[in-house]
mmCIF file of C-alpha atoms in Angstrom:
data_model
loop_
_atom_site.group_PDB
_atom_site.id
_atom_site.type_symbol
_atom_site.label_atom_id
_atom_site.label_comp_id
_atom_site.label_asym_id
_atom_site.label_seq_id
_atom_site.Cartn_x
_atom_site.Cartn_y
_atom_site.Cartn_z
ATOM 1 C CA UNK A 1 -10.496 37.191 24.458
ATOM 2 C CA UNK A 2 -8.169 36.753 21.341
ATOM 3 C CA UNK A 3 -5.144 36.210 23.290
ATOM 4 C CA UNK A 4 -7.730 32.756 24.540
ATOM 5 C CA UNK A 5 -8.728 31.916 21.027
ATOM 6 C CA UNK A 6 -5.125 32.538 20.258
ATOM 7 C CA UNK A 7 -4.119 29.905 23.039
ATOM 8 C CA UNK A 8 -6.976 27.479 22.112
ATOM 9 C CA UNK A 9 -5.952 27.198 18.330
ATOM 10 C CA UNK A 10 -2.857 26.676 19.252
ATOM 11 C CA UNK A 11 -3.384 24.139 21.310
ATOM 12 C CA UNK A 12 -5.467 21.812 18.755
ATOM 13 C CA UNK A 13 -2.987 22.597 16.361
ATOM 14 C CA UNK A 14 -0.339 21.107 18.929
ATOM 15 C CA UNK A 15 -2.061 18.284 20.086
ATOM 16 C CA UNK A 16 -3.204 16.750 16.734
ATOM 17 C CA UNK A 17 0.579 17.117 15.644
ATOM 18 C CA UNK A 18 1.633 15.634 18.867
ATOM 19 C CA UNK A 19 -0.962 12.574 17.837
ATOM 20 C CA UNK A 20 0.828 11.901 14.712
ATOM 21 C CA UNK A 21 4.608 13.043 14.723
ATOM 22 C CA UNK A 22 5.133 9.005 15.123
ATOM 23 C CA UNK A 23 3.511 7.580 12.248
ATOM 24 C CA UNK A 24 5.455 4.235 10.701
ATOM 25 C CA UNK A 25 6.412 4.548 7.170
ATOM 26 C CA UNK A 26 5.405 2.542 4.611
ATOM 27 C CA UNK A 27 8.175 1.266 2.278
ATOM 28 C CA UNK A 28 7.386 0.770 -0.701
ATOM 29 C CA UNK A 29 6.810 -2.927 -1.386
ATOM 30 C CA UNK A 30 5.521 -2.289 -5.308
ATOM 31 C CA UNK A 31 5.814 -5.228 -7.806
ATOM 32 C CA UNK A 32 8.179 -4.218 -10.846
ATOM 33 C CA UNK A 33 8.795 -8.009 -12.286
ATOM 34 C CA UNK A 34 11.986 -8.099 -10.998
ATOM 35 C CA UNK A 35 12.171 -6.397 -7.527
ATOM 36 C CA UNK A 36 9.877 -4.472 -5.410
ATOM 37 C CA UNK A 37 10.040 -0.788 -5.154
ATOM 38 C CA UNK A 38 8.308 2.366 -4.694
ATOM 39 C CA UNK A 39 6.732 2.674 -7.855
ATOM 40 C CA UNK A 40 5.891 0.781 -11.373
ATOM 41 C CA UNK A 41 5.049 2.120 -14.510
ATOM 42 C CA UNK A 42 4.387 -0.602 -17.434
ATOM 43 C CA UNK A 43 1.885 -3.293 -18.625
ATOM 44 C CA UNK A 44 -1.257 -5.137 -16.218
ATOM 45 C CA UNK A 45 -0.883 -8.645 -15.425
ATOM 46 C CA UNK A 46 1.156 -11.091 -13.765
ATOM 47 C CA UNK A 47 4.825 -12.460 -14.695
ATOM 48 C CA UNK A 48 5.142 -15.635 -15.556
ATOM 49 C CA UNK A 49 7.664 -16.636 -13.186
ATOM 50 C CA UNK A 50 6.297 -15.613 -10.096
ATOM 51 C CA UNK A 51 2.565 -15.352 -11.142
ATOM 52 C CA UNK A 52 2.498 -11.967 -8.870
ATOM 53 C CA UNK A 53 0.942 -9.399 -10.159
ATOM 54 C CA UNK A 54 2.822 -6.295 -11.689
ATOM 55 C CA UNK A 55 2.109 -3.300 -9.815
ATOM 56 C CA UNK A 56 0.754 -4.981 -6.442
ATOM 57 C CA UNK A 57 1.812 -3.828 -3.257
ATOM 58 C CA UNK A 58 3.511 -6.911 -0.996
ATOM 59 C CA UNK A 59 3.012 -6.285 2.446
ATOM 60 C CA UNK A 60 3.993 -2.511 2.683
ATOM 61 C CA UNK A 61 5.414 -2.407 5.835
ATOM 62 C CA UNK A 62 4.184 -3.941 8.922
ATOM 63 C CA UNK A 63 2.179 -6.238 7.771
ATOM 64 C CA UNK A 64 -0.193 -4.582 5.671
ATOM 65 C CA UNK A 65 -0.825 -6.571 2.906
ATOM 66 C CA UNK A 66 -0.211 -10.010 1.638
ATOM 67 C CA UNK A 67 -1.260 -8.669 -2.383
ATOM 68 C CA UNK A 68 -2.874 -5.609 -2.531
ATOM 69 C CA UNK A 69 -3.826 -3.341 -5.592
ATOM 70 C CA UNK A 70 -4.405 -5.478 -8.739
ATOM 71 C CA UNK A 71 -7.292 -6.802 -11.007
ATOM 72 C CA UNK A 72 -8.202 -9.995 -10.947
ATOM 73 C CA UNK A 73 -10.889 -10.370 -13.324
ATOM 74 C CA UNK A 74 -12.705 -8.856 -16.346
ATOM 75 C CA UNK A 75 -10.095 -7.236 -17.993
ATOM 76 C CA UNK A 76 -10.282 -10.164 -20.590
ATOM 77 C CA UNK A 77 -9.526 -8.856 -24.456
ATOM 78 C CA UNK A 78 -8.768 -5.439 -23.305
ATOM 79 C CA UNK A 79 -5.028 -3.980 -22.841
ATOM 80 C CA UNK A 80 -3.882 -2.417 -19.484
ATOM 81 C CA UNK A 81 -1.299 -0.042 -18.605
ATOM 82 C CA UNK A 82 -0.102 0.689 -15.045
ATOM 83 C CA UNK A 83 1.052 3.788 -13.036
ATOM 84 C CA UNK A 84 1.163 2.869 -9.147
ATOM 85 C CA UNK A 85 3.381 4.825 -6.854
ATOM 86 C CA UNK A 86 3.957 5.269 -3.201
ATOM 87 C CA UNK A 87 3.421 8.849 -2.636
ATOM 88 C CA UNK A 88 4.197 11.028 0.074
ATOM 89 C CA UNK A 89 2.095 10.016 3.373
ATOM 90 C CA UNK A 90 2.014 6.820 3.407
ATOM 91 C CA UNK A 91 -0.308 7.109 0.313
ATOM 92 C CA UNK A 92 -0.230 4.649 -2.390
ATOM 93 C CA UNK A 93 -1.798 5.167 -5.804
ATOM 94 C CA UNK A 94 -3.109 3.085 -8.647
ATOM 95 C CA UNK A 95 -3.929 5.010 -12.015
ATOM 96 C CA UNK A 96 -4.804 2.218 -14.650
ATOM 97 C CA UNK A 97 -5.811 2.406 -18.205
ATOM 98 C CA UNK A 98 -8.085 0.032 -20.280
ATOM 99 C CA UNK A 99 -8.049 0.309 -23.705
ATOM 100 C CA UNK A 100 -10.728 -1.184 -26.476
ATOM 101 C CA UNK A 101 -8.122 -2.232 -28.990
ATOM 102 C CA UNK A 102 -10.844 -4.802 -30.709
ATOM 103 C CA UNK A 103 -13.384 -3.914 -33.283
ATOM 104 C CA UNK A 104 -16.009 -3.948 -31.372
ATOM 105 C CA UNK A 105 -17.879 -2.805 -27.938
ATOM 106 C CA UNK A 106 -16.785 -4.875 -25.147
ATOM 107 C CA UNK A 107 -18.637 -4.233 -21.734
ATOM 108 C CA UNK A 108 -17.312 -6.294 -18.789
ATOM 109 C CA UNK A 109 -16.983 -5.775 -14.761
ATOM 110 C CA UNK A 110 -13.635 -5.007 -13.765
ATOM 111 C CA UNK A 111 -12.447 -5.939 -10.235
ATOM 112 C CA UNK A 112 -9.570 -4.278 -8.238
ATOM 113 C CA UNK A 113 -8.740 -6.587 -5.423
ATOM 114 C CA UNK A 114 -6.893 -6.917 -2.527
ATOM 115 C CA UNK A 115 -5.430 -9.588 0.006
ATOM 116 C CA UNK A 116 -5.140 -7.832 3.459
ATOM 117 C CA UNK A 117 -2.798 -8.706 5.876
ATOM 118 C CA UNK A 118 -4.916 -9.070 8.977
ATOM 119 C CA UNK A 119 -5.916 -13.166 8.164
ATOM 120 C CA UNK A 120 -8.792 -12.800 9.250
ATOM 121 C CA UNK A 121 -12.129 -10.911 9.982
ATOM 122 C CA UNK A 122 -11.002 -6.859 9.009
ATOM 123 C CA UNK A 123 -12.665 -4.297 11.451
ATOM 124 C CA UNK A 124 -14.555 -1.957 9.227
ATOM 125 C CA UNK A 125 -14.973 1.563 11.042
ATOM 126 C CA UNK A 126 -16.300 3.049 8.447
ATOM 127 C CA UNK A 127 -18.158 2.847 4.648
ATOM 128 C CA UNK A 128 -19.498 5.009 2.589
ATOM 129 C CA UNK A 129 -19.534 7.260 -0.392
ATOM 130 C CA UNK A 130 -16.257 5.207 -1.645
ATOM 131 C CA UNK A 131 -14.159 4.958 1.291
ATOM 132 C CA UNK A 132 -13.810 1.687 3.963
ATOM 133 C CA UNK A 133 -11.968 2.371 6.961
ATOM 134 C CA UNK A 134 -10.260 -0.878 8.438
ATOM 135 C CA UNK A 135 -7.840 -2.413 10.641
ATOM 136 C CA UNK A 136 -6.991 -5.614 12.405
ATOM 137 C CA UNK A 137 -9.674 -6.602 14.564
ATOM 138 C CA UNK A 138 -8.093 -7.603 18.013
ATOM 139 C CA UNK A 139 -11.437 -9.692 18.276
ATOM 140 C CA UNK A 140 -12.305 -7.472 21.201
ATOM 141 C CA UNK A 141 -13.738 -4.886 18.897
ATOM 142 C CA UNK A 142 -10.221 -2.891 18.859
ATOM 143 C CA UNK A 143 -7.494 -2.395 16.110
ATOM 144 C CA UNK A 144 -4.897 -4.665 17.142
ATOM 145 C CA UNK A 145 -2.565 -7.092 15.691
ATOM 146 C CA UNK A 146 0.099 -4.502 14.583
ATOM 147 C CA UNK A 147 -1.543 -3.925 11.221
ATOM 148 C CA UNK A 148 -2.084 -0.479 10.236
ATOM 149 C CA UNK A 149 -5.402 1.178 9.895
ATOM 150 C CA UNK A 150 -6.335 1.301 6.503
ATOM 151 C CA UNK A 151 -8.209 4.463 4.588
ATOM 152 C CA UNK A 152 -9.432 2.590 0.974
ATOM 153 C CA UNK A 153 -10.488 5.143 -1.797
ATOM 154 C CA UNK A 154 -12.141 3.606 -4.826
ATOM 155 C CA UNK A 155 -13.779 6.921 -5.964
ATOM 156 C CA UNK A 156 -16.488 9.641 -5.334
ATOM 157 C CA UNK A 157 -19.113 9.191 -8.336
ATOM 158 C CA UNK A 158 -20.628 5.319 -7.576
ATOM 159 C CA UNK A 159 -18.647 3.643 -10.617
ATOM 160 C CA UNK A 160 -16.914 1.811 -7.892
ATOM 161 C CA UNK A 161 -18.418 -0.460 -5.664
ATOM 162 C CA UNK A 162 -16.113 -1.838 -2.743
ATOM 163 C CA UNK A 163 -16.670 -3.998 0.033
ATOM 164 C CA UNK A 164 -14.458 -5.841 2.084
ATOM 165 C CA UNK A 165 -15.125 -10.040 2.964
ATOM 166 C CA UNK A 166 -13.244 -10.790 5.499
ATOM 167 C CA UNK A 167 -10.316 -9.764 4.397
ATOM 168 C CA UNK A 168 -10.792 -9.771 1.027
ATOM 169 C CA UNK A 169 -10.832 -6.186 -0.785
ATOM 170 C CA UNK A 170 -12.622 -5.993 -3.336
ATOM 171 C CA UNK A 171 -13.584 -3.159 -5.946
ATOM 172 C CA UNK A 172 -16.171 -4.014 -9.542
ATOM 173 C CA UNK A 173 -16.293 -1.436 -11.826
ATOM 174 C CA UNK A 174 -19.264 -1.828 -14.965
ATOM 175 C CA UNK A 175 -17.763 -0.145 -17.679
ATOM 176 C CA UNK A 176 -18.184 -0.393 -21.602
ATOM 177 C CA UNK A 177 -15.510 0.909 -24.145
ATOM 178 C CA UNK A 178 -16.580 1.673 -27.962
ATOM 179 C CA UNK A 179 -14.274 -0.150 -30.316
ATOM 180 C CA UNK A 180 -10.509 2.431 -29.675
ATOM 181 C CA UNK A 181 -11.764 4.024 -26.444
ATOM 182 C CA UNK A 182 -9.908 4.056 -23.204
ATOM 183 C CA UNK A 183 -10.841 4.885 -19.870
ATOM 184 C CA UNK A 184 -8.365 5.215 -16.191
ATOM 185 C CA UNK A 185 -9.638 4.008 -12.843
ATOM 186 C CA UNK A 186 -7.775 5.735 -10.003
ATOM 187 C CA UNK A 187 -7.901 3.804 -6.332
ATOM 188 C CA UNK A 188 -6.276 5.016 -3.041
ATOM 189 C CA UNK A 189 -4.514 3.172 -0.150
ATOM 190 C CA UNK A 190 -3.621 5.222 2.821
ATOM 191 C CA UNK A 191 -1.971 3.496 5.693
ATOM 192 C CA UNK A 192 -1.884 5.261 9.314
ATOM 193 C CA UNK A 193 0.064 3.703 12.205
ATOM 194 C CA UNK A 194 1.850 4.833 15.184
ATOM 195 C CA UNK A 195 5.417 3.289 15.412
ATOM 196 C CA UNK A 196 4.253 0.843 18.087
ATOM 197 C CA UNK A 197 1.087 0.103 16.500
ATOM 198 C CA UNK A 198 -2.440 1.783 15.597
ATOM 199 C CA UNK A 199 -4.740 3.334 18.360
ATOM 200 C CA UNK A 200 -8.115 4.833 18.108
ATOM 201 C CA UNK A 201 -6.281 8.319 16.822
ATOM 202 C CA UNK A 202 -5.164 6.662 13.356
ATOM 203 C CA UNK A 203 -8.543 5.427 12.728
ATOM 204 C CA UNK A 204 -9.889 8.791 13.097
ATOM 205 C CA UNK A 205 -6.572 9.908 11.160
ATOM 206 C CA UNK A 206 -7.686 7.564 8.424
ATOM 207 C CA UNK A 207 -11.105 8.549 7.790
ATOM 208 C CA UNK A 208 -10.063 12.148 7.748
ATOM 209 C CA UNK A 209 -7.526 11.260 4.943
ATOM 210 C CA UNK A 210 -9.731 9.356 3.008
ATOM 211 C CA UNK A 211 -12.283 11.551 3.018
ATOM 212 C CA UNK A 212 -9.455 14.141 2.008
ATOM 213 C CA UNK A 213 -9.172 12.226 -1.249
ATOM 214 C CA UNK A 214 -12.190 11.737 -2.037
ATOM 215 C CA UNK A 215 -12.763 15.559 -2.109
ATOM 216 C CA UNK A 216 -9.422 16.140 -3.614
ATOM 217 C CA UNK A 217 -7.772 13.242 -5.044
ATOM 218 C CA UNK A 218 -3.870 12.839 -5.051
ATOM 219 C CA UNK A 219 -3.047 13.766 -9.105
ATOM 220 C CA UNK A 220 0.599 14.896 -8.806
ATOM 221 C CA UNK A 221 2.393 13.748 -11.462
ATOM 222 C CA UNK A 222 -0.305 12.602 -13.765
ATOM 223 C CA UNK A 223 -0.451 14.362 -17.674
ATOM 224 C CA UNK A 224 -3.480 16.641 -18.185
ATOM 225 C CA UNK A 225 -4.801 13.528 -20.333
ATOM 226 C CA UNK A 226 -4.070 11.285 -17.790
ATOM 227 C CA UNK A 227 -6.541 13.111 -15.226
ATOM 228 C CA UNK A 228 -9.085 13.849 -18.185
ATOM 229 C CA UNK A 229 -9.649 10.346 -18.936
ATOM 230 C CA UNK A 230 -10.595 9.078 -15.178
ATOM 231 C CA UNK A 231 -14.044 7.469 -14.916
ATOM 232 C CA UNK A 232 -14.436 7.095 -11.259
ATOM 233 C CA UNK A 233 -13.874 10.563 -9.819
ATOM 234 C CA UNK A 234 -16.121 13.680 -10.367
ATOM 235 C CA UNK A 235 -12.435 16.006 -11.293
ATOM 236 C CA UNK A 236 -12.817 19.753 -11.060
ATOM 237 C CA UNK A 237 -11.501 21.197 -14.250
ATOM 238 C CA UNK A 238 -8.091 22.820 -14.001
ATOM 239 C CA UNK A 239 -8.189 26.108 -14.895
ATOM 240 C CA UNK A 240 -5.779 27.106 -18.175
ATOM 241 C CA UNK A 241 -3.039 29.606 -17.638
ATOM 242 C CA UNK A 242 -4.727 32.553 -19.640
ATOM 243 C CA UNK A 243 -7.598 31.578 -16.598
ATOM 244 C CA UNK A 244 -5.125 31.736 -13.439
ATOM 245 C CA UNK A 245 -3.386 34.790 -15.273
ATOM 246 C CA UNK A 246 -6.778 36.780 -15.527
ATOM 247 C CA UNK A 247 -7.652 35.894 -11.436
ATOM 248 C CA UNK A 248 -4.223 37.253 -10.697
ATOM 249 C CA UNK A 249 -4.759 40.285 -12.779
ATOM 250 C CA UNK A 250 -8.639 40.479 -11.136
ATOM 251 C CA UNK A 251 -7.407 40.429 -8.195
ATOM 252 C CA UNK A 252 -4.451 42.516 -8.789
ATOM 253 C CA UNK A 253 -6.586 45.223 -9.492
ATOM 254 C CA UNK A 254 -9.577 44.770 -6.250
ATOM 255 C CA UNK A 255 -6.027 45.405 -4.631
ATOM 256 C CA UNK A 256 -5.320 48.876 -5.896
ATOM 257 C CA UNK A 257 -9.220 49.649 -5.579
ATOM 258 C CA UNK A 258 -9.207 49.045 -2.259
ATOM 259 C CA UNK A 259 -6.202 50.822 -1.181
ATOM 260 C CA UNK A 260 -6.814 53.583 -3.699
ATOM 261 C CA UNK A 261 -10.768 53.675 -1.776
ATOM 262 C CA UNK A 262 -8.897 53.672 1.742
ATOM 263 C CA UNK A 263 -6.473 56.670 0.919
ATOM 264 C CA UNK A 264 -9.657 58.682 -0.130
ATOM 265 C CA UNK A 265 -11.471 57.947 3.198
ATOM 266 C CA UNK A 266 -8.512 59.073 4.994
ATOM 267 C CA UNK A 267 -8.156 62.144 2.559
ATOM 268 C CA UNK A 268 -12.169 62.682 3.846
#
Protein backbone atom coordinates (compact mmCIF):
# COMPACT_ATOMS: atom_id res chain seq x y z
CA UNK A 1 0.00 0.00 0.00
CA UNK A 2 2.75 2.71 0.65
CA UNK A 3 4.90 1.62 -2.08
CA UNK A 4 1.16 2.84 -4.24
CA UNK A 5 0.82 6.05 -2.34
CA UNK A 6 4.51 6.30 -2.85
CA UNK A 7 3.96 5.88 -6.75
CA UNK A 8 0.80 8.10 -6.78
CA UNK A 9 2.56 11.20 -5.12
CA UNK A 10 5.03 10.88 -7.24
CA UNK A 11 3.27 10.92 -10.04
CA UNK A 12 1.24 14.34 -9.33
CA UNK A 13 4.34 15.71 -8.32
CA UNK A 14 5.71 14.75 -11.93
CA UNK A 15 2.97 15.65 -13.93
CA UNK A 16 2.25 19.18 -12.56
CA UNK A 17 6.10 19.85 -13.12
CA UNK A 18 5.85 18.35 -16.50
CA UNK A 19 2.76 21.06 -17.02
CA UNK A 20 4.95 23.92 -16.32
CA UNK A 21 8.78 23.24 -17.00
CA UNK A 22 7.92 25.54 -20.27
CA UNK A 23 6.67 28.63 -18.92
CA UNK A 24 7.80 32.00 -21.10
CA UNK A 25 9.62 34.52 -19.14
CA UNK A 26 8.68 37.75 -18.63
CA UNK A 27 11.39 40.40 -19.21
CA UNK A 28 11.23 42.99 -17.47
CA UNK A 29 9.72 45.88 -19.43
CA UNK A 30 9.66 48.45 -16.14
CA UNK A 31 9.62 52.26 -16.82
CA UNK A 32 12.84 53.98 -15.22
CA UNK A 33 12.58 57.53 -17.25
CA UNK A 34 15.18 56.65 -19.33
CA UNK A 35 15.05 52.91 -20.28
CA UNK A 36 13.02 50.01 -19.30
CA UNK A 37 14.25 47.45 -16.94
CA UNK A 38 13.52 45.04 -14.33
CA UNK A 39 12.92 47.23 -11.61
CA UNK A 40 12.40 51.13 -10.50
CA UNK A 41 12.79 52.65 -7.36
CA UNK A 42 12.03 56.63 -7.27
CA UNK A 43 9.18 59.23 -7.47
CA UNK A 44 5.15 58.52 -8.97
CA UNK A 45 4.22 60.17 -12.05
CA UNK A 46 4.95 60.51 -15.55
CA UNK A 47 8.12 62.17 -17.39
CA UNK A 48 7.64 64.87 -19.22
CA UNK A 49 9.09 63.75 -22.32
CA UNK A 50 7.41 60.70 -22.92
CA UNK A 51 4.30 61.27 -20.65
CA UNK A 52 4.74 57.35 -19.61
CA UNK A 53 4.41 56.66 -16.44
CA UNK A 54 7.46 55.87 -14.08
CA UNK A 55 7.29 52.49 -12.82
CA UNK A 56 4.71 50.97 -15.49
CA UNK A 57 5.28 47.81 -16.99
CA UNK A 58 5.36 48.09 -21.17
CA UNK A 59 4.27 45.04 -22.59
CA UNK A 60 6.28 42.45 -20.47
CA UNK A 61 6.87 39.99 -22.83
CA UNK A 62 4.53 38.59 -25.27
CA UNK A 63 2.25 40.92 -25.41
CA UNK A 64 1.07 41.42 -22.07
CA UNK A 65 0.54 44.81 -21.57
CA UNK A 66 0.35 48.00 -23.46
CA UNK A 67 0.75 50.20 -19.71
CA UNK A 68 0.25 48.32 -16.85
CA UNK A 69 0.80 49.18 -13.06
CA UNK A 70 0.36 52.96 -12.45
CA UNK A 71 -2.17 55.50 -10.90
CA UNK A 72 -4.00 57.49 -12.82
CA UNK A 73 -6.03 59.50 -10.61
CA UNK A 74 -6.51 60.81 -7.04
CA UNK A 75 -3.21 61.08 -5.94
CA UNK A 76 -3.67 64.94 -6.37
CA UNK A 77 -1.65 67.08 -3.43
CA UNK A 78 -0.17 64.01 -2.02
CA UNK A 79 3.61 62.78 -2.73
CA UNK A 80 4.35 59.23 -4.09
CA UNK A 81 7.25 57.07 -3.96
CA UNK A 82 7.73 53.90 -6.04
CA UNK A 83 9.27 50.38 -5.52
CA UNK A 84 8.16 48.00 -8.53
CA UNK A 85 10.26 45.02 -9.39
CA UNK A 86 10.05 41.95 -11.49
CA UNK A 87 10.53 39.21 -9.11
CA UNK A 88 11.27 35.74 -9.50
CA UNK A 89 8.24 33.83 -11.36
CA UNK A 90 7.17 35.86 -13.59
CA UNK A 91 5.86 38.00 -10.63
CA UNK A 92 5.81 41.66 -10.77
CA UNK A 93 5.35 43.91 -7.76
CA UNK A 94 4.17 47.40 -7.01
CA UNK A 95 4.82 48.73 -3.33
CA UNK A 96 3.78 52.53 -3.37
CA UNK A 97 3.76 55.11 -0.72
CA UNK A 98 1.43 58.19 -0.26
CA UNK A 99 2.36 60.63 1.97
CA UNK A 100 0.10 63.67 3.62
CA UNK A 101 2.77 66.31 3.37
CA UNK A 102 -0.12 69.24 3.66
CA UNK A 103 -1.57 70.59 6.81
CA UNK A 104 -4.45 69.11 6.66
CA UNK A 105 -6.64 65.71 6.14
CA UNK A 106 -6.94 64.92 2.60
CA UNK A 107 -9.26 61.86 1.73
CA UNK A 108 -9.38 60.96 -1.99
CA UNK A 109 -9.88 57.55 -4.16
CA UNK A 110 -6.79 56.35 -5.52
CA UNK A 111 -6.83 54.26 -8.75
CA UNK A 112 -4.15 51.72 -9.90
CA UNK A 113 -4.77 51.06 -13.52
CA UNK A 114 -3.86 49.09 -16.20
CA UNK A 115 -3.94 48.89 -20.16
CA UNK A 116 -3.96 45.12 -21.10
CA UNK A 117 -2.65 43.87 -24.07
CA UNK A 118 -5.45 41.70 -25.35
CA UNK A 119 -7.44 44.93 -27.35
CA UNK A 120 -10.23 43.82 -26.62
CA UNK A 121 -12.90 41.99 -24.43
CA UNK A 122 -10.38 40.14 -21.45
CA UNK A 123 -11.70 36.60 -20.46
CA UNK A 124 -12.19 36.76 -16.76
CA UNK A 125 -11.92 33.10 -15.21
CA UNK A 126 -12.06 34.11 -12.10
CA UNK A 127 -12.93 37.12 -9.25
CA UNK A 128 -13.00 37.28 -5.98
CA UNK A 129 -11.63 38.12 -2.61
CA UNK A 130 -8.95 40.45 -4.58
CA UNK A 131 -7.79 38.40 -7.33
CA UNK A 132 -9.12 38.46 -11.35
CA UNK A 133 -7.93 35.76 -13.38
CA UNK A 134 -7.71 36.75 -17.21
CA UNK A 135 -6.48 36.09 -20.54
CA UNK A 136 -7.11 36.81 -24.17
CA UNK A 137 -10.40 35.75 -25.10
CA UNK A 138 -10.08 33.78 -28.48
CA UNK A 139 -13.86 34.86 -28.80
CA UNK A 140 -14.68 31.18 -28.65
CA UNK A 141 -14.65 31.26 -24.91
CA UNK A 142 -10.78 30.06 -24.86
CA UNK A 143 -7.46 31.90 -23.93
CA UNK A 144 -6.02 32.61 -27.15
CA UNK A 145 -4.28 35.32 -28.89
CA UNK A 146 -0.76 34.55 -27.45
CA UNK A 147 -1.29 36.73 -24.40
CA UNK A 148 -0.49 35.26 -21.19
CA UNK A 149 -2.95 34.39 -18.53
CA UNK A 150 -2.96 36.90 -16.05
CA UNK A 151 -3.26 36.30 -11.96
CA UNK A 152 -4.10 40.25 -10.64
CA UNK A 153 -3.62 40.71 -6.78
CA UNK A 154 -4.89 43.99 -5.41
CA UNK A 155 -5.11 42.70 -1.76
CA UNK A 156 -6.91 40.42 0.82
CA UNK A 157 -8.75 42.97 3.32
CA UNK A 158 -11.52 44.85 0.75
CA UNK A 159 -9.49 48.29 0.62
CA UNK A 160 -9.11 47.41 -2.97
CA UNK A 161 -11.73 47.14 -5.31
CA UNK A 162 -10.73 45.83 -8.92
CA UNK A 163 -12.57 45.08 -11.87
CA UNK A 164 -11.59 44.73 -15.25
CA UNK A 165 -13.71 46.75 -18.46
CA UNK A 166 -12.82 45.32 -21.23
CA UNK A 167 -9.54 45.56 -21.00
CA UNK A 168 -9.18 48.13 -18.80
CA UNK A 169 -7.68 47.21 -15.19
CA UNK A 170 -8.66 49.01 -12.84
CA UNK A 171 -8.04 49.17 -8.92
CA UNK A 172 -9.83 52.43 -6.36
CA UNK A 173 -8.60 52.52 -3.14
CA UNK A 174 -10.71 55.12 -0.38
CA UNK A 175 -8.16 56.15 1.83
CA UNK A 176 -7.69 59.30 4.17
CA UNK A 177 -4.22 60.46 5.56
CA UNK A 178 -4.06 62.87 8.79
CA UNK A 179 -1.93 65.88 8.02
CA UNK A 180 2.18 63.80 7.98
CA UNK A 181 0.74 60.28 7.65
CA UNK A 182 1.69 57.81 5.02
CA UNK A 183 0.29 54.71 3.97
CA UNK A 184 1.79 51.72 1.04
CA UNK A 185 -0.55 49.91 -1.31
CA UNK A 186 1.02 46.66 -2.52
CA UNK A 187 -0.57 45.09 -6.02
CA UNK A 188 0.52 41.82 -7.77
CA UNK A 189 0.88 40.82 -11.48
CA UNK A 190 1.62 37.24 -12.16
CA UNK A 191 1.93 36.18 -15.73
CA UNK A 192 1.69 32.27 -16.69
CA UNK A 193 2.31 31.10 -20.27
CA UNK A 194 3.59 28.12 -21.95
CA UNK A 195 6.34 29.00 -24.56
CA UNK A 196 3.88 28.50 -27.42
CA UNK A 197 1.11 30.14 -25.76
CA UNK A 198 -1.40 29.69 -22.66
CA UNK A 199 -3.70 26.54 -22.33
CA UNK A 200 -6.28 25.71 -19.81
CA UNK A 201 -3.21 24.48 -17.32
CA UNK A 202 -1.87 28.22 -16.84
CA UNK A 203 -5.21 29.44 -16.02
CA UNK A 204 -5.50 26.97 -13.36
CA UNK A 205 -1.64 27.79 -12.71
CA UNK A 206 -2.73 31.38 -12.28
CA UNK A 207 -5.42 31.17 -9.88
CA UNK A 208 -3.34 28.90 -7.74
CA UNK A 209 -0.61 31.67 -7.68
CA UNK A 210 -2.77 34.33 -7.00
CA UNK A 211 -4.44 32.87 -4.47
CA UNK A 212 -0.80 32.03 -3.15
CA UNK A 213 -0.35 35.76 -2.66
CA UNK A 214 -3.09 36.62 -1.35
CA UNK A 215 -2.43 34.21 1.59
CA UNK A 216 1.19 35.05 1.59
CA UNK A 217 2.16 38.03 -0.23
CA UNK A 218 5.63 38.37 -2.02
CA UNK A 219 7.64 40.89 0.73
CA UNK A 220 11.27 40.00 -0.08
CA UNK A 221 13.20 42.80 0.00
CA UNK A 222 10.91 45.25 1.62
CA UNK A 223 12.26 47.11 5.25
CA UNK A 224 10.29 45.98 8.33
CA UNK A 225 8.63 49.61 7.95
CA UNK A 226 8.00 49.12 4.57
CA UNK A 227 5.68 45.94 5.29
CA UNK A 228 4.27 47.68 8.56
CA UNK A 229 2.85 50.50 6.78
CA UNK A 230 0.69 48.42 4.01
CA UNK A 231 -3.05 49.20 4.07
CA UNK A 232 -4.39 46.63 1.78
CA UNK A 233 -3.15 43.31 3.13
CA UNK A 234 -4.13 41.69 6.52
CA UNK A 235 0.21 40.96 7.26
CA UNK A 236 0.96 38.37 9.90
CA UNK A 237 3.38 39.90 12.30
CA UNK A 238 6.96 38.73 11.96
CA UNK A 239 8.09 37.30 14.84
CA UNK A 240 11.40 39.21 16.56
CA UNK A 241 14.57 37.24 16.92
CA UNK A 242 14.40 36.85 20.84
CA UNK A 243 10.73 35.09 19.46
CA UNK A 244 12.31 32.62 16.72
CA UNK A 245 15.29 32.09 19.28
CA UNK A 246 12.84 30.94 22.15
CA UNK A 247 10.79 28.37 19.42
CA UNK A 248 14.19 26.98 18.60
CA UNK A 249 15.12 26.62 22.17
CA UNK A 250 11.22 25.17 22.84
CA UNK A 251 11.64 22.97 20.57
CA UNK A 252 15.14 22.13 21.23
CA UNK A 253 14.18 20.90 24.38
CA UNK A 254 10.51 18.65 23.30
CA UNK A 255 13.59 17.07 21.39
CA UNK A 256 15.62 15.82 24.30
CA UNK A 257 12.19 15.01 26.18
CA UNK A 258 11.22 12.86 23.76
CA UNK A 259 14.28 10.94 23.19
CA UNK A 260 15.17 11.08 26.87
CA UNK A 261 11.10 9.48 27.33
CA UNK A 262 11.98 6.82 24.50
CA UNK A 263 15.34 5.57 26.14
CA UNK A 264 13.28 5.02 29.42
CA UNK A 265 10.58 2.91 27.63
CA UNK A 266 13.23 0.87 26.19
CA UNK A 267 15.08 0.76 29.66
CA UNK A 268 11.25 -0.64 30.83
Amino acid sequence: MFKRILFAATAVIALSTSAHAVQFQAEGGIFNGADYGTSYAGAGGTTPLYNQALGAVFDGSNGAFDAFGFYNAGVGSLTQQRQVDLLSGNVYRFFDTFTNNTGGTITTTLNFFGNLGSDGDELISFNNGGLIVSCEDDWSGACGGGDPVLALVSGNNGLGQAAITPDRYNVSFSITLQAGQSLSLLNFAFLASEVDGPTAADVLLGKATGQALLNAPRLDGLTAAQIGSIANFNIPPVPEASSWAMLVAGLGVMGVLRARSRRTAAAA
